[in-house]
Short mmCIF file of C-alpha atoms in Angstrom, two decimals:
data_model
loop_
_atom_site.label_atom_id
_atom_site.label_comp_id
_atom_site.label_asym_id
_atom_site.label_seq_id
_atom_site.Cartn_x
_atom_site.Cartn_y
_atom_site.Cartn_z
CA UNK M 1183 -115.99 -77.76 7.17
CA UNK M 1184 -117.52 -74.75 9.09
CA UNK M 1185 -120.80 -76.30 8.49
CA UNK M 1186 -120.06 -79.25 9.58
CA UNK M 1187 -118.71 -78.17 12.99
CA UNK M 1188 -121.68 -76.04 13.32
CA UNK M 1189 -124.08 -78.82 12.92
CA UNK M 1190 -121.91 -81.17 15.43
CA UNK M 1191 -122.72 -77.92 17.98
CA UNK M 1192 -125.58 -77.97 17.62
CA UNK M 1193 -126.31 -81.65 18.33
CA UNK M 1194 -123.98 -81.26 20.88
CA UNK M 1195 -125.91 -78.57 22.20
CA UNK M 1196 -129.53 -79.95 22.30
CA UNK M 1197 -127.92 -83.29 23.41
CA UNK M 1198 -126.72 -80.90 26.57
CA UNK M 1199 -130.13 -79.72 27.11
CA UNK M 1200 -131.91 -82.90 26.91
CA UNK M 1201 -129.97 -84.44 29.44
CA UNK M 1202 -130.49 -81.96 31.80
CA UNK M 1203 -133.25 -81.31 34.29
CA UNK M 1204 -135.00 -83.03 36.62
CA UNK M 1205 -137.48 -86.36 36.46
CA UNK M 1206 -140.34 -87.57 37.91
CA UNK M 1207 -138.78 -89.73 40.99
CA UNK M 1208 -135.81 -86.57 41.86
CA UNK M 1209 -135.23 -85.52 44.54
CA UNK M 1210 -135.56 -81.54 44.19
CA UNK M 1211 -132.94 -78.92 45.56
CA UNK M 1212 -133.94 -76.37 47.41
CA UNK M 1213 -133.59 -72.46 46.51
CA UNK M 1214 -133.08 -68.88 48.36
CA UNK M 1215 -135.00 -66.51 46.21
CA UNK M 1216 -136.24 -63.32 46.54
CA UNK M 1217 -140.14 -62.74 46.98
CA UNK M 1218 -142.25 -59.72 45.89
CA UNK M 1219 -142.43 -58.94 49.52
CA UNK M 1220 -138.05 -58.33 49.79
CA UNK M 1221 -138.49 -61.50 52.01
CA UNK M 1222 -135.90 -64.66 51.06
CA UNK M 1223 -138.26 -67.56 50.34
CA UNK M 1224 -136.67 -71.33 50.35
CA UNK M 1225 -138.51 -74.56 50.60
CA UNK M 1226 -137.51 -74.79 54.38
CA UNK M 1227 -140.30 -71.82 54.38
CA UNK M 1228 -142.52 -74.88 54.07
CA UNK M 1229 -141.34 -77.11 56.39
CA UNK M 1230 -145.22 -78.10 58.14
CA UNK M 1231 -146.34 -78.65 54.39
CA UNK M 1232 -147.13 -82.37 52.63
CA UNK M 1233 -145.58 -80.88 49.67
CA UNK M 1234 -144.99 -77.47 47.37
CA UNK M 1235 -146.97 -76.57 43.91
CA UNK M 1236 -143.63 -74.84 42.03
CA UNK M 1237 -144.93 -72.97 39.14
CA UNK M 1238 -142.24 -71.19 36.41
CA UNK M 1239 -144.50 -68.46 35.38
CA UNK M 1240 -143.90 -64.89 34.71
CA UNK M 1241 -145.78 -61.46 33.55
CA UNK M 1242 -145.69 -61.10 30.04
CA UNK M 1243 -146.52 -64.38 28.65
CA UNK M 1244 -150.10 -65.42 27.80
CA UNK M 1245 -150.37 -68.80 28.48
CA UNK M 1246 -148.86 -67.82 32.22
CA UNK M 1247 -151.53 -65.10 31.60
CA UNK M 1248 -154.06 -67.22 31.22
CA UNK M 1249 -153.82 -69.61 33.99
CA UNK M 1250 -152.98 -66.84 36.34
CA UNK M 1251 -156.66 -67.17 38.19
CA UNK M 1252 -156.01 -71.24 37.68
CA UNK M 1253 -153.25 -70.58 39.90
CA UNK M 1254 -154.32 -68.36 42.59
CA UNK M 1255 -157.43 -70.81 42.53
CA UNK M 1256 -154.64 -73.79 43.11
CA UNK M 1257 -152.90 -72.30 45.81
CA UNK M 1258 -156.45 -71.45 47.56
CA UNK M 1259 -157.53 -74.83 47.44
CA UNK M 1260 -154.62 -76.66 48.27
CA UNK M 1261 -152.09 -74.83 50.58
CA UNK M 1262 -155.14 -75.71 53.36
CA UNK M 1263 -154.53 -79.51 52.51
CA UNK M 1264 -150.82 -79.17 52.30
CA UNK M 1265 -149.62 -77.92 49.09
CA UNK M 1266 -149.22 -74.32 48.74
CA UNK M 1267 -148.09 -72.56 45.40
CA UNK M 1268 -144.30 -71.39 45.09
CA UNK M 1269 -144.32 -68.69 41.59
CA UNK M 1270 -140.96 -68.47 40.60
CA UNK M 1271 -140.29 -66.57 37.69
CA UNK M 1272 -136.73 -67.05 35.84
CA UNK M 1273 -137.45 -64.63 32.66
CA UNK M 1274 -134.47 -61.96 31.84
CA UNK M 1275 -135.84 -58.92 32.96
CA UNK M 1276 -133.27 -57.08 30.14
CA UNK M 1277 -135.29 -58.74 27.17
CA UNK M 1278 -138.79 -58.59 28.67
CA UNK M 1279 -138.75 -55.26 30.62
CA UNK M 1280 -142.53 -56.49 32.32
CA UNK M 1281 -141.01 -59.50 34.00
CA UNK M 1282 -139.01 -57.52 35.99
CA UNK M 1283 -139.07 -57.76 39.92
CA UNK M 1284 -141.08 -54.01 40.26
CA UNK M 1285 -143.34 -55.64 37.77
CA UNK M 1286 -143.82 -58.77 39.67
CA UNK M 1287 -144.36 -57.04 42.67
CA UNK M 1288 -147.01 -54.36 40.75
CA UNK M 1289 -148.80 -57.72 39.05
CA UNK M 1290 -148.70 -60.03 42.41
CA UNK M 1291 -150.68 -56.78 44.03
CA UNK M 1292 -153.16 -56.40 41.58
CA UNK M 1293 -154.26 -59.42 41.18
CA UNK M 1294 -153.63 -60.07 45.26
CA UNK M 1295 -151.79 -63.08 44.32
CA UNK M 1296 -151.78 -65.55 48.31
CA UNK M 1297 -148.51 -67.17 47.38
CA UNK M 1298 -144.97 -66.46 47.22
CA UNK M 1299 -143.82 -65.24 43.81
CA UNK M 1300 -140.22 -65.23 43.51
CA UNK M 1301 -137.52 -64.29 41.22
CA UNK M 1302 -134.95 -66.40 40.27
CA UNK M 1303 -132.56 -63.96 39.11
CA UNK M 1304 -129.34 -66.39 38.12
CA UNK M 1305 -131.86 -68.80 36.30
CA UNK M 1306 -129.68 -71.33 38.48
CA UNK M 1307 -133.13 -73.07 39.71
CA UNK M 1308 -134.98 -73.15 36.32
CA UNK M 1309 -132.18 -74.60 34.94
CA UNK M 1310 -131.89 -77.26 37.38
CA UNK M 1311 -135.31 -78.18 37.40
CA UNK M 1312 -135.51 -78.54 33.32
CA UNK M 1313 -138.05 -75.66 33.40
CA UNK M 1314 -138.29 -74.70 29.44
CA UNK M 1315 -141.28 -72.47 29.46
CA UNK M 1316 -143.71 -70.47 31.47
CA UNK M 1317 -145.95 -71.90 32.99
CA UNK M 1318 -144.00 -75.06 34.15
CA UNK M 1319 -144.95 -76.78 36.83
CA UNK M 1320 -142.89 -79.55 39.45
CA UNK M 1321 -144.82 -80.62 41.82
CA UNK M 1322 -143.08 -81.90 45.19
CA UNK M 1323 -143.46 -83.99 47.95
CA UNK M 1324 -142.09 -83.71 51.15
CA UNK M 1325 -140.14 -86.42 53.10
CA UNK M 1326 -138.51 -85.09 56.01
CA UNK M 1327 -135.95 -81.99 54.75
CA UNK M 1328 -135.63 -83.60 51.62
CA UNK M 1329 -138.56 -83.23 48.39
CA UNK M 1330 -139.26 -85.66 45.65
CA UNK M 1331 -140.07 -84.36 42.14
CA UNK M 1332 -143.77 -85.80 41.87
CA UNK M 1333 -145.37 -84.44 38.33
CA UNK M 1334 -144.25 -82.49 35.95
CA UNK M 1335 -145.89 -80.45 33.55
CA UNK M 1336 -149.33 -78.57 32.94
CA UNK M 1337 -151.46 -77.51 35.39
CA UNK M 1338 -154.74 -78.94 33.37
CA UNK M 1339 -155.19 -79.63 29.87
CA UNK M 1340 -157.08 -76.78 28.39
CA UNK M 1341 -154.91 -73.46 28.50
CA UNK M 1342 -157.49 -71.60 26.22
CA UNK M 1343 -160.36 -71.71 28.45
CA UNK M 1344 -160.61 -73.36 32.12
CA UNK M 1345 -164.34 -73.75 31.69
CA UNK M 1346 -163.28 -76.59 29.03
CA UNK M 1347 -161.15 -78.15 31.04
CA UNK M 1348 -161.49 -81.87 30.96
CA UNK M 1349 -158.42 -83.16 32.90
CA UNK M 1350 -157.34 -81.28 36.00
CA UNK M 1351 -153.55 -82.84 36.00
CA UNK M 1352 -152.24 -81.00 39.01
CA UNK M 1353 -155.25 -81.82 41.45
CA UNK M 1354 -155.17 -85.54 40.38
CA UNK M 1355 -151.50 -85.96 40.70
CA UNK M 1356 -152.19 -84.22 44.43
CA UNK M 1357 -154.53 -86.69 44.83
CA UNK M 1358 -152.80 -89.36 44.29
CA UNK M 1359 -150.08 -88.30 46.18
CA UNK M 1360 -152.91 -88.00 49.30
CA UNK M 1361 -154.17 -91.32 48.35
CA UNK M 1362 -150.72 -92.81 47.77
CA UNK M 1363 -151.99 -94.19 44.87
CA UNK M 1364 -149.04 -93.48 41.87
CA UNK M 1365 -151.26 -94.72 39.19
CA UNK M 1366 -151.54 -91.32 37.54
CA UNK M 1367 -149.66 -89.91 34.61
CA UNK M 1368 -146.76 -88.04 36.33
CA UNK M 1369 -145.72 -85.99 33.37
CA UNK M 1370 -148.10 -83.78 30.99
CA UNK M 1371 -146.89 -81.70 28.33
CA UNK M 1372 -148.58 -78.30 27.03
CA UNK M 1373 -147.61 -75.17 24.65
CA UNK M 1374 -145.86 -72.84 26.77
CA UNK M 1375 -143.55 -69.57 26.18
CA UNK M 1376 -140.24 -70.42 26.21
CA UNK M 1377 -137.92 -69.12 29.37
CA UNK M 1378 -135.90 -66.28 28.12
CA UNK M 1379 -132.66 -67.42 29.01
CA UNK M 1380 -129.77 -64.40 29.53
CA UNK M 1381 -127.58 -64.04 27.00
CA UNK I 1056 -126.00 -94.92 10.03
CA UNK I 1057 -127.34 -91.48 10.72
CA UNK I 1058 -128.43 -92.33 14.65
CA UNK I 1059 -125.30 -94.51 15.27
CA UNK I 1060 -123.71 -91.50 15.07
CA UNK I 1061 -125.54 -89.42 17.05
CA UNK I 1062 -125.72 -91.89 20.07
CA UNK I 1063 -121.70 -92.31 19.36
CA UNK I 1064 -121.70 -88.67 19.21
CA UNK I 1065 -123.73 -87.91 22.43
CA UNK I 1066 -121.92 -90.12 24.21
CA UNK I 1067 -118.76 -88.54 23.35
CA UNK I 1068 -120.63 -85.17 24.75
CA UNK I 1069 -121.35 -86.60 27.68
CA UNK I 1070 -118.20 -87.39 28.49
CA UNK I 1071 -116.30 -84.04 27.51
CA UNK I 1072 -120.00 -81.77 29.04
CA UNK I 1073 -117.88 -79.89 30.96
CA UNK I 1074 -114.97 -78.08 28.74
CA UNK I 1075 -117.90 -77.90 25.69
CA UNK I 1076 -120.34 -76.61 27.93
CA UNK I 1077 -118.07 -73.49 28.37
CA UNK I 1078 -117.14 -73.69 25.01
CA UNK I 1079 -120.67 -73.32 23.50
CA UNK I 1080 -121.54 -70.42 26.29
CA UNK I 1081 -118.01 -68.26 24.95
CA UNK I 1082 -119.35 -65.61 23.37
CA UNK I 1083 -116.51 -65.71 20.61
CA UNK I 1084 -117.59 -68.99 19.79
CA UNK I 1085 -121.18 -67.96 19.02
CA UNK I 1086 -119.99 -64.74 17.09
CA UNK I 1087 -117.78 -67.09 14.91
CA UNK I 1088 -120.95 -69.17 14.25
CA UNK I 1089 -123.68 -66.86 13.63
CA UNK I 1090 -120.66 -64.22 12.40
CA UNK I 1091 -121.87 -64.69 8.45
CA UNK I 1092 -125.91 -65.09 9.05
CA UNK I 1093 -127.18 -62.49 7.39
CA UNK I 1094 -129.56 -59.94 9.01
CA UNK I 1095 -133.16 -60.34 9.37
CA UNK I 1096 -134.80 -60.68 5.65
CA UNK I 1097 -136.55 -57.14 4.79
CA UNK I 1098 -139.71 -58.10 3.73
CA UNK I 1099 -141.61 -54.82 4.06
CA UNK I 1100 -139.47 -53.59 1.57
CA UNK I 1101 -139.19 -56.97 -0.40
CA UNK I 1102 -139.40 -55.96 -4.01
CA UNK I 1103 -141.12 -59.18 -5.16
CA UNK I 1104 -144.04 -58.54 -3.45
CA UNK I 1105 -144.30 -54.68 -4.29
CA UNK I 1106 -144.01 -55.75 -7.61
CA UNK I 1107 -147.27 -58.56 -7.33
CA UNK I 1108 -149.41 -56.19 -5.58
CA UNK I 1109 -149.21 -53.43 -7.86
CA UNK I 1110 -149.67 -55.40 -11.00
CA UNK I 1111 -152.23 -57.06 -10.24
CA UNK I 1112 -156.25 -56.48 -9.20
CA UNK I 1113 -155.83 -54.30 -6.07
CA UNK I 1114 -158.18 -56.46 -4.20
CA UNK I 1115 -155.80 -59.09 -4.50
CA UNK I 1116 -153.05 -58.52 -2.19
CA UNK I 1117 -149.80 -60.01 -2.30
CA UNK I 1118 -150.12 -63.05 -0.29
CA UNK I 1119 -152.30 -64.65 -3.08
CA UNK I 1120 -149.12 -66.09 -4.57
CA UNK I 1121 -150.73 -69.68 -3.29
CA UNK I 1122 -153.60 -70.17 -5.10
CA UNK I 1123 -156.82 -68.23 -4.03
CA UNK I 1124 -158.98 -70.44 -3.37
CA UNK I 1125 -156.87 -71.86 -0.69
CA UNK I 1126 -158.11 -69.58 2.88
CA UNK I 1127 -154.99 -67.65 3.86
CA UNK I 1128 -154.71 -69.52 7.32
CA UNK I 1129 -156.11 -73.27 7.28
CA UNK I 1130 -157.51 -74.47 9.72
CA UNK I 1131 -156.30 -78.35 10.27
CA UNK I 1132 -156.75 -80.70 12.79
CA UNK I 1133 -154.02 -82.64 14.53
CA UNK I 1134 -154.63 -85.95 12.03
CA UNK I 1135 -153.78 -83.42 9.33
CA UNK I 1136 -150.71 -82.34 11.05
CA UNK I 1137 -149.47 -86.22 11.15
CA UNK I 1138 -149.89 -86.52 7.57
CA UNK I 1139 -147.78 -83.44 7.16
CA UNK I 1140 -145.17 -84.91 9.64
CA UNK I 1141 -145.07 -88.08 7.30
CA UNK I 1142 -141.95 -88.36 4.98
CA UNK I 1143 -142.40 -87.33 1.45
CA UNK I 1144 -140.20 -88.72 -1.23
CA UNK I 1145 -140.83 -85.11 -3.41
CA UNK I 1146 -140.18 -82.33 -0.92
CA UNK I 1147 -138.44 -81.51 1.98
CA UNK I 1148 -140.32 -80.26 4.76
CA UNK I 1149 -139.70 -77.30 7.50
CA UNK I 1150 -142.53 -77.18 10.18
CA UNK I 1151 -142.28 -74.66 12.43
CA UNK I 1152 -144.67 -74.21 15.51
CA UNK I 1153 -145.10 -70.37 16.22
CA UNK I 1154 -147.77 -67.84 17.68
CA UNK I 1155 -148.56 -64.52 17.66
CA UNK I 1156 -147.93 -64.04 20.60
CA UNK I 1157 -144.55 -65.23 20.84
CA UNK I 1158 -141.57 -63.30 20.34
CA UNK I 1159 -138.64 -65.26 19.49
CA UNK I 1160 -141.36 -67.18 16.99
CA UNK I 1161 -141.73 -63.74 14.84
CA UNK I 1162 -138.17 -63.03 15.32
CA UNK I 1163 -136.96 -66.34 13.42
CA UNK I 1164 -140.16 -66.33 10.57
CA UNK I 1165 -137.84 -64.17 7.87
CA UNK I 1166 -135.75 -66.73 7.64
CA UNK I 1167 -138.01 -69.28 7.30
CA UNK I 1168 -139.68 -67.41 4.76
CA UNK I 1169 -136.26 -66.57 3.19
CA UNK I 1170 -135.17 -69.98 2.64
CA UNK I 1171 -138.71 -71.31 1.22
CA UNK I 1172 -138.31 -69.08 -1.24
CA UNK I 1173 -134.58 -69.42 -2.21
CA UNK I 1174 -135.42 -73.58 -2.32
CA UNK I 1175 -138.93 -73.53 -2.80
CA UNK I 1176 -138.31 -74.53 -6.58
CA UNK I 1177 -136.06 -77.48 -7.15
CA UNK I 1178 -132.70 -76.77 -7.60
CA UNK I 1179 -129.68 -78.11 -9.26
CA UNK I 1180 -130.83 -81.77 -8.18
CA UNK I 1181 -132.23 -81.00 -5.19
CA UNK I 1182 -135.89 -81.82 -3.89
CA UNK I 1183 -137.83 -78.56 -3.54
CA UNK I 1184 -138.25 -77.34 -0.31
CA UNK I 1185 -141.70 -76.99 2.30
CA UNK I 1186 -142.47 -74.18 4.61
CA UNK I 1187 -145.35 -74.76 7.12
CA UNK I 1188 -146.02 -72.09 9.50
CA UNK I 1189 -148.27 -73.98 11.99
CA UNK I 1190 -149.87 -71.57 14.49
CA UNK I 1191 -150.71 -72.66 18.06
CA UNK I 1192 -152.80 -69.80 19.21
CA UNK I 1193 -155.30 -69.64 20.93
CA UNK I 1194 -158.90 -70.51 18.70
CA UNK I 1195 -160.07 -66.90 19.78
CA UNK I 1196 -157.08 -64.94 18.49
CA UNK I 1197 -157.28 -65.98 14.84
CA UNK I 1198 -159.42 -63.55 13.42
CA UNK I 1199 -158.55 -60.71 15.13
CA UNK I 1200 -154.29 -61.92 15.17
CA UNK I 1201 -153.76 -64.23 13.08
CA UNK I 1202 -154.53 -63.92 9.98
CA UNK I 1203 -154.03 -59.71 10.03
CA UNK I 1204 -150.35 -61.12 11.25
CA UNK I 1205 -149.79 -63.44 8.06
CA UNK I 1206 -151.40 -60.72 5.93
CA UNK I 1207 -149.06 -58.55 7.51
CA UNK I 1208 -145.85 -60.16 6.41
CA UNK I 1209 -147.04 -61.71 2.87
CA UNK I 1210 -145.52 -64.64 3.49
CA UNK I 1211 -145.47 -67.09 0.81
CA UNK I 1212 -144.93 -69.72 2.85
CA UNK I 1213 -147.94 -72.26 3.78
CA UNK I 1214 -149.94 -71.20 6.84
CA UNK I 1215 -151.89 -73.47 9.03
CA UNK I 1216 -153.42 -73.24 12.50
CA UNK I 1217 -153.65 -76.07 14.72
CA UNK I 1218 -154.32 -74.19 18.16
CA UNK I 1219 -153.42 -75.81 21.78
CA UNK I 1220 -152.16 -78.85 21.18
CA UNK I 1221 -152.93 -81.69 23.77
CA UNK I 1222 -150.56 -83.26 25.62
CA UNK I 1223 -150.39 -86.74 24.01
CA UNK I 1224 -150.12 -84.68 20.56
CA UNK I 1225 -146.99 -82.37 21.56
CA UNK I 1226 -145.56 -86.09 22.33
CA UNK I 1227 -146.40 -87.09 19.21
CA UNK I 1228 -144.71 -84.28 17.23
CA UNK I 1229 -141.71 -85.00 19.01
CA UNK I 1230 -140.60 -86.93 22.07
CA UNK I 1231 -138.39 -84.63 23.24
CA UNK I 1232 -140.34 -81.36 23.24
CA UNK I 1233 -141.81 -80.19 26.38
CA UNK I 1234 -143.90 -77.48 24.86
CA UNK I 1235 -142.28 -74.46 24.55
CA UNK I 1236 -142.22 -72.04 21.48
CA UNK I 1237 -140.35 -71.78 18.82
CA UNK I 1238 -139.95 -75.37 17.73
CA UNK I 1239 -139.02 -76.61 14.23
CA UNK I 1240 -139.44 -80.17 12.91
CA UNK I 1241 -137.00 -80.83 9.53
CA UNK I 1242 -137.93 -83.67 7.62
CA UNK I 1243 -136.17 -85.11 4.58
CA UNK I 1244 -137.09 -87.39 1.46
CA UNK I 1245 -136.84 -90.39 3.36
CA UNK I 1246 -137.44 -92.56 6.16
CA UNK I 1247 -135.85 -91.40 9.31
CA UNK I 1248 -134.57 -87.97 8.10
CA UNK I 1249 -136.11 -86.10 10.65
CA UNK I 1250 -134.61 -83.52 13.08
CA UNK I 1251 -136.42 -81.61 15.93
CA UNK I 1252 -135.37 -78.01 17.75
CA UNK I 1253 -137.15 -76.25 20.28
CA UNK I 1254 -135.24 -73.04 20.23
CA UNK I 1255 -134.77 -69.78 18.23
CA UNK I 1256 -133.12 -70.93 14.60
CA UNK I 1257 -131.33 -68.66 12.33
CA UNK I 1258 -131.21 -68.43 8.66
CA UNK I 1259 -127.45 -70.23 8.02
CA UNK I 1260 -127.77 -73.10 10.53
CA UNK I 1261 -131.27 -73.66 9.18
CA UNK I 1262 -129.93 -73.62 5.48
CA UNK I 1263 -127.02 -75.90 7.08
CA UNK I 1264 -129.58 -78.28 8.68
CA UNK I 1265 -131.99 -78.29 5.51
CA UNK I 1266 -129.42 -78.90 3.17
CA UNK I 1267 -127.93 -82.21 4.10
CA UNK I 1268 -131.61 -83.34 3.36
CA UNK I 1269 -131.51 -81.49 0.00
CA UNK I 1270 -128.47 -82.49 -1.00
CA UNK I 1271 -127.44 -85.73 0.67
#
């Protein structure tokens, strides 16, 4: 019988997480979190912008690793034109000490990162968007006050090397966006560490 | 019969998200579930392979229980993986998508490991159980992580690397999974016995999982 009930929790429990998070087509609430800076950052921060690149990313993990000059480069393309990058990272500092904020702040200088990386301390926001792993990205668009989820997913589709990269999804779903042309694939998917959710 | 329940089921869950939701989060209700899985399986100081290693040639180490002239970590493409992913009336099959690199992935491999070998042979009826260890690193870390990693642990288990996987193919493993690591496919004996988590599993809700596919 025990097994049974544990097996019904645990559909019941991935049938919970399924359902939530956000879709291409949302419309996207907006935060208060806390940059490397001490500064509050919200999306209201952005309120001249076309749209905002948000990125779930964090210290520790590779793949976020490894697209962490992708993502600078982003940002430094693309806030000019109306899209700057938002970092948020939603890790538990208590089970992975080097995503803490004094390590964000320490990282985001090194590497002298020109966007606002945030912590999302109550996980509140990753868990409303759907994020799942790091790096995650929503893309938004602005209308008005109000933002529209507009991609979701990787930010190309080589995380291994960028000078293989064949697709660059992020640019081409900005494109489109610029182009209003919605012909793009809105959602990519790509290995990713999971979000180390408090416990 | 099995995914009229589950849509009957989920929408049951929908409807009750709320109270369950705080249910599943109470911390006595995950002690009562995970209260008898065991601790993590000591392999280090697993007697089974002590025992291998020192009776046979030296230079063969321990994790030549699969034959030797299969490489320790095979590299397979993403067609291979399908066929893999493809029901098999003789064995069920555990696939589990790790990397070095990722925590939570080495965390959950003991039991994994554990439960190949307790229903690796066929027992009392029962199909004989699969491990695949599929490794998504990255192409440059296998020499140097890999394979020292699977060495490492002696696992008995069948190792594979896939690397990256596009985006079409993560899809194609399973709808539902955006990417992140761990994730475990469980596939029974037949048609449509197939389950898919993208979380941390543990050695009794595993076992719990496997065996309603080896013992239907």
């Amino acid at each position: 019988m025990k097994n049974i009930l544990a097996v019904v929790l645990m559909f019941a429990a991935s049938a919970l997480y399924a359902a939530d998070g956000y879709k291409v087509g949302d419309a996207a609430r907006d935060f208060n979190l806390k940059n490397i800076d001490g500064k509050m950052i919200s999306l209201k921060n952005y309120a001249d912008a076309k749209g905002v690149i948000v990125v779930f990313t964090c210290n520790h993990c590779p793949y976020a690793k490894a697209y962490e000059s992708r993502i600078i480069d982003l940002h430094k393309t693309f806030a000019a034109k109306g899209y700057p990058v938002v970092a948020i990272n939603p890790n538990d500092p208590v089970a992975y000490p080097e995503d803490s904020f004094e390590n964000m702040v320490k990282r985001a200088k090194e590497k002298s990162y020109p966007f606002a990386y945030v912590i999302d301390e109550t996980q509140e926001i990753a868990k409303t968007y759907g994020a799942t792993k790091t790096p995650h990205v929503f893309l938004l668009k602005r209308n008005a006050d109000k933002y529209e989820v507009a991609y979701i997913g990787a930010i190309d589709d080589n995380s291994e090397s960028a000078s293989a990269v064949k697709e660059k999804h992020v640019e081409k779903a900005i494109d489109a966006l610029t182009k209003g042309n919605t012909a793009y694939t809105m959602t990519t998917k790509a290995v990713g560490c999971s979000i180390k959710w408090k416990k | 019969m099995h995914v009229f329940f589950r849509t009957v089921l989920i929408t049951i869950l929908r409807l009750i998200k709320p109270c369950l939701a705080l249910f599943l989060l109470c911390p006595s209700t995950l002690q009562l579930l995970y209260a008898s899985s065991s601790p993590p399986y000591p392999f280090t100081t697993n007697p089974h392979i002590t025992t291998i290693s020192q009776t046979q040639n030296p230079k063969k180490q321990a994790f030549t229980t699969r034959t030797s002239n299969v490489p320790l970590v095979e590299s397979i493409t993403f067609a291979h993986l399908q066929e893999l992913m493809q029901p098999n009336p003789d064995t069920v099959r555990i696939i589990n998508f790790w990397a070095t690199t990722c925590r939570p992935c080495i965390e959950e491999m003991p039991d994994f490991e554990r439960l190949h070998r307790e229903y690796g042979t066929a027992k009392e009826g029962a199909k004989p159980l699969q491990v695949v260890f599929v490794s998504l690193d990255f192409k440059r870390d296998v020499e140097s992580n890999v394979i020292p990693f699977v060495k490492k642990r002696g696992f008995t288990a069948r190792c594979v690397f896939l690397g990256a996987p596009k985006s079409t193919e993560i899809d194609a493993v399973d709808s539902t999974w955006t990417g992140s690591m761990p994730a475990t496919l469980i596939l029974g004996t037949k048609a449509g016995q197939r389950m898919f988590f993208e979380k941390k599993m543990h050695y009794e809700e595993l076992k719990d999982f496997v065996k309603t596919y080896l013992f239907p």
